[in-house]
Amino acid sequence: MAVDVFSVPIFLVVFREALETVIIISVLLAFLKQTLDGPNRDVKVYKKLVRQVWLGTGLGFFLCLVIGGALIGVFYTAGGNRWENSELNYEGAFSLIASVIITAVGVALLRIGKMQEKWRVKLAVALEAPIRTGGRKGVIKRFLEKYAMFALPFITVLREGIEAIVFVAGVTFSAPASAVPLPVIVGLLAGAVVGYILYKSGSSTKLQVFLVASTCLLYLVAAGLFSRAVWYFEQQKWNTLVGSDAAELGDGPGSYDITKSVWHVNCCSPESGGGSGWGFFNAILGWTNSATYGSVISYNVYWIFVISMFVVMRFREVKGHWPLRKPKSSVAWSRSPPNELDEKSTRDSMSRLTRNLTISPSWYESQLALES
Amino acid sequence: MAWLRPPSLSSLVRQLGFLALASAATVKYDFEIGWVTANPDGMAERSTIGINGQWPLPRIEANIGDQIIVNVLNSLGDQSTSLHFHGLFMNGSTHMDGPSQATQCPISPGSRFTYNFTIDQPGTYWYHSHDHGQYPDGLRGPLIIHDPDSPFKDDYDEELVLTVSDWYHDQMPGLLDFFISKANPTGAEPVPNSALLNDTQNLKISVEPGKRYLFRVINVGAFAGQYLWFEGHNMTIIEVDGVYHQQAEATMIYLSAAQRCSFIITARNDTSENFPIVASMDTSLFDTLPDDLNWNVTGWLTYDSTKPFPDPAVVDGDYEPFDDWTLVPWDNQTIYGEPDQSISLDVIMDNLDDGANYAFFNDITYRAPKVPTLYTALSSGELATDATVYGKYTHPFVLEKGQVVEIIVNNIDPGKHPFHLHGHHFQAVWRSEEEAGTFQDSGVTSANFSEVPMRRDTFVLYPNGNIVLRFLAYNPGVWLFHCHIEWHVQSGLMATFVEAPLDLQKSLVIPQNHKDACSAAGVPTVGNAAGNSVNYLDLSGQNVPPGLIPEGFTTRGIVALVFSIISGLLGVAVIAWYGFVGMADQPAVEPAGAGVVSPADAPVVVAEPKGPTPTEVSLVDGAGGGGTRT
């Protein structure tokens, strides 16, 4: 939406998904390195498994590109200009969708630092599974077992990638097609670079600063989108009422509904005639030269919602339960198998678990056995 | 009831000629104004305002010097009304002029009102409602004053009255609600649905070969100017708006809303063909041209009704109507001298803070006063000469008796505007071409003015051009000056001239039935424009138009912006807080996967051995990257 060629939300979504993927890969690689690359380990097996990781990643990524390309292609050819009459209603709906998506994704971005841990948990579970079911191996299970190091990144990349595509598609509804490619590429690169730094340095403080900053930006964008969605709906109503495209009236009287106007300055429009700078302002901060009661109130309501959301989440993180709910028994999880626990306690237990995770020799042995 | 009888023309002189020497008569009409159904274009039946149950309306017809009495009963039920006799000087009877809130109170439903005046001018006029933009709903009809002493009386054999009009299928109140609303920010005037000739279409006028006809043509429309031509015939113009002019030949004329033109057409000598008469609405006035609009209306000069009635020929290129400014008045009256008072009015369309589009003279859009302006003039004593008492938004100008008054009108709008002055014929001393800009900037001086200017009461101002009018203030009264596009009357393109108010106070007596109309309508008859009869200079409470649209940020906007910025900053702060505290209570993640688990966190067995190959996941207390089996 911003400056035609660079959509900020798309960049952030792609960046986030790329980062998550890189983190998974880095966890896998670190895991392999740690367990198989020792002086007494089998270099051949290690290299083979590393190759599996990269192969899975590459294939997953490739498939994502194909699916994404097809989806977006279909969208832009089929979509066309079918919505001209109520164009602003669609823009409003898409802005709303984009805003909701960003709001949901943004939280995760803040917690990317914790993702490595999450993936160690997943890895541990994944590695446990085939061995537990070792007695009744089907073909697929056998395959997955044998190529766990391929399957895991493959499925992860595919999943993250499709997620990103859905998000990008959602967000691009409100952006011109030309605004898509650049942020996607830059997002991928930035995600990869940041992931690599994370993998290499292990320091997460600077990363967190970066994440916090980008998340703040993301929510500013989302607030603007939310407010703009309301604005679009109102403007569509107005255009319908006026009967001609009010945009043709420029910025002046009649281009907006004065009875709903909070402020209107006859300049600085992000919409009409070369609003370039103001367009950027509009994309990042939700600026409009013609604010309505709806757009101003929705902007503020959005922030109240976001603030409450973070406060509540923090409350839960600290207290272990939602506000106004009874706290769960703090020992319950320790008596039950992890797969029956609620997500939160699983995460807690697993994080404790995996911080000290090591490969059991039996798994290692089974791998060797499969090799032979 | 006498009221309900058909028009009783107790002494109507229908034809001139034989009775030319008859002494002044009294012509009396009883008009019961009420709703009828009409469908003049055959496209839509609609409620229309008729008189005595009929529409088209009866013609008011008299001889010069006659006294006319019109007894009005408003039987509309839901609307007030008034009658204005367009073009009549009403010298000595300004209270009979008709515009509500200017010279009288509106006639409320169920009320009666009597117009009583003497005519001392010949020519082609019309009467119409001058209340709340009402006349396009049907309340408009011809008013013809015959002149036994016409300088052209020997130049024609028969008189015919022809009206041209635009026509709407919807009623004015609804159209006006839309027109002056935020939904119509550009002030686009509703486009008529069709054009009419004598309030019908496909009109056939029988003519006899060789006979000379005087056509009195009146545009009784609300909005559209009309081009008019008779195929195969020339027009010899002799009168416009009641002023005799020296004969001028034309093949096509243009009549704006409210203009009149009399011309002589001499019928051809053979009867082999019938000839189309075409009136074509000036589509340049319309913001849109609906697909289903036929802006032409056709009639025929019928020489032989057995012969075909041909379709009119298509006119190639631009219409080139006769330029009325080139006319020369019959009496050769030269231009009035240098003006004693010169008034410059700029026509501006702009939006006010209700979002609707209004029309302005300079910075003022007309708002009716609480007390009709005439009654303010009569009740304000010496202060009647102070324009203040008439209220800012009636846009009053006080004229002294005998002054030469000049009105310069600059069009800052890209539309044509036919300007009409009540109670006078003005000299049209100058008219610029389109796009000439303001008179003041155009470099034109009085040296460029017409030396023997044409006179009329309604004169078209071209898009972004200017006109200069002069008139003599010989007629004490309250006279409106306004654009005769009815939409613009309602959106405020109107000013008020209060001419010789002290003379009015000496001579004018308001009839009781006029005062009764006021009490029925709840309108005070004493006081200034705000209804203040104690302090005439205190205009607080006067009717005012909506406010101006503020430039830039208002307090409201600043407050909203500040609040939005604060919530944004607060939100960002909360996100940052969440982001950083979230990390603080989590140990730094290291690539080696090592972490510190406090002793309190007891090792937990999560996977129970299953299957043939029991597996254990080992958990180690304390630091260390290497796996340790327990």
mmCIF file with all atom_site columns, N, CA, C and O in Angstrom, chain A residues 147-163:
data_model
loop_
_atom_site.group_PDB
_atom_site.id
_atom_site.type_symbol
_atom_site.label_atom_id
_atom_site.label_alt_id
_atom_site.label_comp_id
_atom_site.label_asym_id
_atom_site.label_entity_id
_atom_site.label_seq_id
_atom_site.pdbx_PDB_ins_code
_atom_site.Cartn_x
_atom_site.Cartn_y
_atom_site.Cartn_z
_atom_site.occupancy
_atom_site.B_iso_or_equiv
_atom_site.pdbx_formal_charge
_atom_site.auth_seq_id
_atom_site.auth_comp_id
_atom_site.auth_asym_id
_atom_site.auth_atom_id
_atom_site.pdbx_PDB_model_num
ATOM 1  N N  . TYR A 1 147 ? 14.247 -40.838 7.177 1.00 0.00 ? 147 TYR A N  1
ATOM 2  C CA . TYR A 1 147 ? 14.599 -39.507 6.663 1.00 0.00 ? 147 TYR A CA 1
ATOM 3  C C  . TYR A 1 147 ? 14.033 -38.402 7.529 1.00 0.00 ? 147 TYR A C  1
ATOM 4  O O  . TYR A 1 147 ? 13.578 -37.375 7.032 1.00 0.00 ? 147 TYR A O  1
ATOM 5  N N  . ALA A 1 148 ? 14.024 -38.592 8.803 1.00 0.00 ? 148 ALA A N  1
ATOM 6  C CA . ALA A 1 148 ? 13.509 -37.564 9.720 1.00 0.00 ? 148 ALA A CA 1
ATOM 7  C C  . ALA A 1 148 ? 14.179 -36.224 9.478 1.00 0.00 ? 148 ALA A C  1
ATOM 8  O O  . ALA A 1 148 ? 13.532 -35.168 9.511 1.00 0.00 ? 148 ALA A O  1
ATOM 9  N N  . MET A 1 149 ? 15.418 -36.283 9.194 1.00 0.00 ? 149 MET A N  1
ATOM 10 C CA . MET A 1 149 ? 16.171 -35.048 8.991 1.00 0.00 ? 149 MET A CA 1
ATOM 11 C C  . MET A 1 149 ? 15.805 -34.358 7.680 1.00 0.00 ? 149 MET A C  1
ATOM 12 O O  . MET A 1 149 ? 16.107 -33.210 7.460 1.00 0.00 ? 149 MET A O  1
ATOM 13 N N  . PHE A 1 150 ? 15.154 -35.127 6.805 1.00 0.00 ? 150 PHE A N  1
ATOM 14 C CA . PHE A 1 150 ? 14.630 -34.520 5.589 1.00 0.00 ? 150 PHE A CA 1
ATOM 15 C C  . PHE A 1 150 ? 13.191 -34.028 5.810 1.00 0.00 ? 150 PHE A C  1
ATOM 16 O O  . PHE A 1 150 ? 12.837 -32.912 5.483 1.00 0.00 ? 150 PHE A O  1
ATOM 17 N N  . ALA A 1 151 ? 12.436 -34.915 6.420 1.00 0.00 ? 151 ALA A N  1
ATOM 18 C CA . ALA A 1 151 ? 11.011 -34.639 6.548 1.00 0.00 ? 151 ALA A CA 1
ATOM 19 C C  . ALA A 1 151 ? 10.723 -33.430 7.427 1.00 0.00 ? 151 ALA A C  1
ATOM 20 O O  . ALA A 1 151 ? 9.878  -32.592 7.106 1.00 0.00 ? 151 ALA A O  1
ATOM 21 N N  . LEU A 1 152 ? 11.464 -33.336 8.496 1.00 0.00 ? 152 LEU A N  1
ATOM 22 C CA . LEU A 1 152 ? 11.173 -32.258 9.444 1.00 0.00 ? 152 LEU A CA 1
ATOM 23 C C  . LEU A 1 152 ? 11.322 -30.873 8.812 1.00 0.00 ? 152 LEU A C  1
ATOM 24 O O  . LEU A 1 152 ? 10.373 -30.075 8.831 1.00 0.00 ? 152 LEU A O  1
ATOM 25 N N  . PRO A 1 153 ? 12.473 -30.580 8.231 1.00 0.00 ? 153 PRO A N  1
ATOM 26 C CA . PRO A 1 153 ? 12.584 -29.233 7.616 1.00 0.00 ? 153 PRO A CA 1
ATOM 27 C C  . PRO A 1 153 ? 11.659 -29.079 6.418 1.00 0.00 ? 153 PRO A C  1
ATOM 28 O O  . PRO A 1 153 ? 11.130 -28.007 6.177 1.00 0.00 ? 153 PRO A O  1
ATOM 29 N N  . PHE A 1 154 ? 11.438 -30.178 5.699 1.00 0.00 ? 154 PHE A N  1
ATOM 30 C CA . PHE A 1 154 ? 10.582 -30.094 4.523 1.00 0.00 ? 154 PHE A CA 1
ATOM 31 C C  . PHE A 1 154 ? 9.165  -29.661 4.919 1.00 0.00 ? 154 PHE A C  1
ATOM 32 O O  . PHE A 1 154 ? 8.607  -28.701 4.387 1.00 0.00 ? 154 PHE A O  1
ATOM 33 N N  . ILE A 1 155 ? 8.656  -30.404 5.876 1.00 0.00 ? 155 ILE A N  1
ATOM 34 C CA . ILE A 1 155 ? 7.294  -30.089 6.312 1.00 0.00 ? 155 ILE A CA 1
ATOM 35 C C  . ILE A 1 155 ? 7.234  -28.718 6.958 1.00 0.00 ? 155 ILE A C  1
ATOM 36 O O  . ILE A 1 155 ? 6.308  -27.937 6.729 1.00 0.00 ? 155 ILE A O  1
ATOM 37 N N  . THR A 1 156 ? 8.239  -28.395 7.739 1.00 0.00 ? 156 THR A N  1
ATOM 38 C CA . THR A 1 156 ? 8.268  -27.093 8.401 1.00 0.00 ? 156 THR A CA 1
ATOM 39 C C  . THR A 1 156 ? 8.282  -25.955 7.391 1.00 0.00 ? 156 THR A C  1
ATOM 40 O O  . THR A 1 156 ? 7.474  -25.024 7.467 1.00 0.00 ? 156 THR A O  1
ATOM 41 N N  . VAL A 1 157 ? 9.197  -26.084 6.458 1.00 0.00 ? 157 VAL A N  1
ATOM 42 C CA . VAL A 1 157 ? 9.313  -25.016 5.466 1.00 0.00 ? 157 VAL A CA 1
ATOM 43 C C  . VAL A 1 157 ? 8.017  -24.885 4.676 1.00 0.00 ? 157 VAL A C  1
ATOM 44 O O  . VAL A 1 157 ? 7.525  -23.784 4.429 1.00 0.00 ? 157 VAL A O  1
ATOM 45 N N  . LEU A 1 158 ? 7.472  -26.036 4.342 1.00 0.00 ? 158 LEU A N  1
ATOM 46 C CA . LEU A 1 158 ? 6.233  -26.005 3.574 1.00 0.00 ? 158 LEU A CA 1
ATOM 47 C C  . LEU A 1 158 ? 5.118  -25.318 4.380 1.00 0.00 ? 158 LEU A C  1
ATOM 48 O O  . LEU A 1 158 ? 4.390  -24.465 3.874 1.00 0.00 ? 158 LEU A O  1
ATOM 49 N N  . ARG A 1 159 ? 5.061  -25.714 5.642 1.00 0.00 ? 159 ARG A N  1
ATOM 50 C CA . ARG A 1 159 ? 4.002  -25.166 6.478 1.00 0.00 ? 159 ARG A CA 1
ATOM 51 C C  . ARG A 1 159 ? 4.178  -23.657 6.676 1.00 0.00 ? 159 ARG A C  1
ATOM 52 O O  . ARG A 1 159 ? 3.256  -22.874 6.462 1.00 0.00 ? 159 ARG A O  1
ATOM 53 N N  . GLU A 1 160 ? 5.364  -23.281 7.063 1.00 0.00 ? 160 GLU A N  1
ATOM 54 C CA . GLU A 1 160 ? 5.641  -21.859 7.276 1.00 0.00 ? 160 GLU A CA 1
ATOM 55 C C  . GLU A 1 160 ? 5.430  -21.072 5.988 1.00 0.00 ? 160 GLU A C  1
ATOM 56 O O  . GLU A 1 160 ? 4.912  -19.963 5.983 1.00 0.00 ? 160 GLU A O  1
ATOM 57 N N  . GLY A 1 161 ? 5.878  -21.699 4.903 1.00 0.00 ? 161 GLY A N  1
ATOM 58 C CA . GLY A 1 161 ? 5.797  -21.022 3.613 1.00 0.00 ? 161 GLY A CA 1
ATOM 59 C C  . GLY A 1 161 ? 4.361  -20.777 3.198 1.00 0.00 ? 161 GLY A C  1
ATOM 60 O O  . GLY A 1 161 ? 3.996  -19.680 2.773 1.00 0.00 ? 161 GLY A O  1
ATOM 61 N N  . ILE A 1 162 ? 3.545  -21.811 3.350 1.00 0.00 ? 162 ILE A N  1
ATOM 62 C CA . ILE A 1 162 ? 2.146  -21.652 2.946 1.00 0.00 ? 162 ILE A CA 1
ATOM 63 C C  . ILE A 1 162 ? 1.440  -20.644 3.852 1.00 0.00 ? 162 ILE A C  1
ATOM 64 O O  . ILE A 1 162 ? 0.635  -19.832 3.402 1.00 0.00 ? 162 ILE A O  1
ATOM 65 N N  . GLU A 1 163 ? 1.834  -20.720 5.114 1.00 0.00 ? 163 GLU A N  1
ATOM 66 C CA . GLU A 1 163 ? 1.326  -19.720 6.049 1.00 0.00 ? 163 GLU A CA 1
ATOM 67 C C  . GLU A 1 163 ? 1.644  -18.319 5.531 1.00 0.00 ? 163 GLU A C  1
ATOM 68 O O  . GLU A 1 163 ? 0.769  -17.455 5.436 1.00 0.00 ? 163 GLU A O  1
#
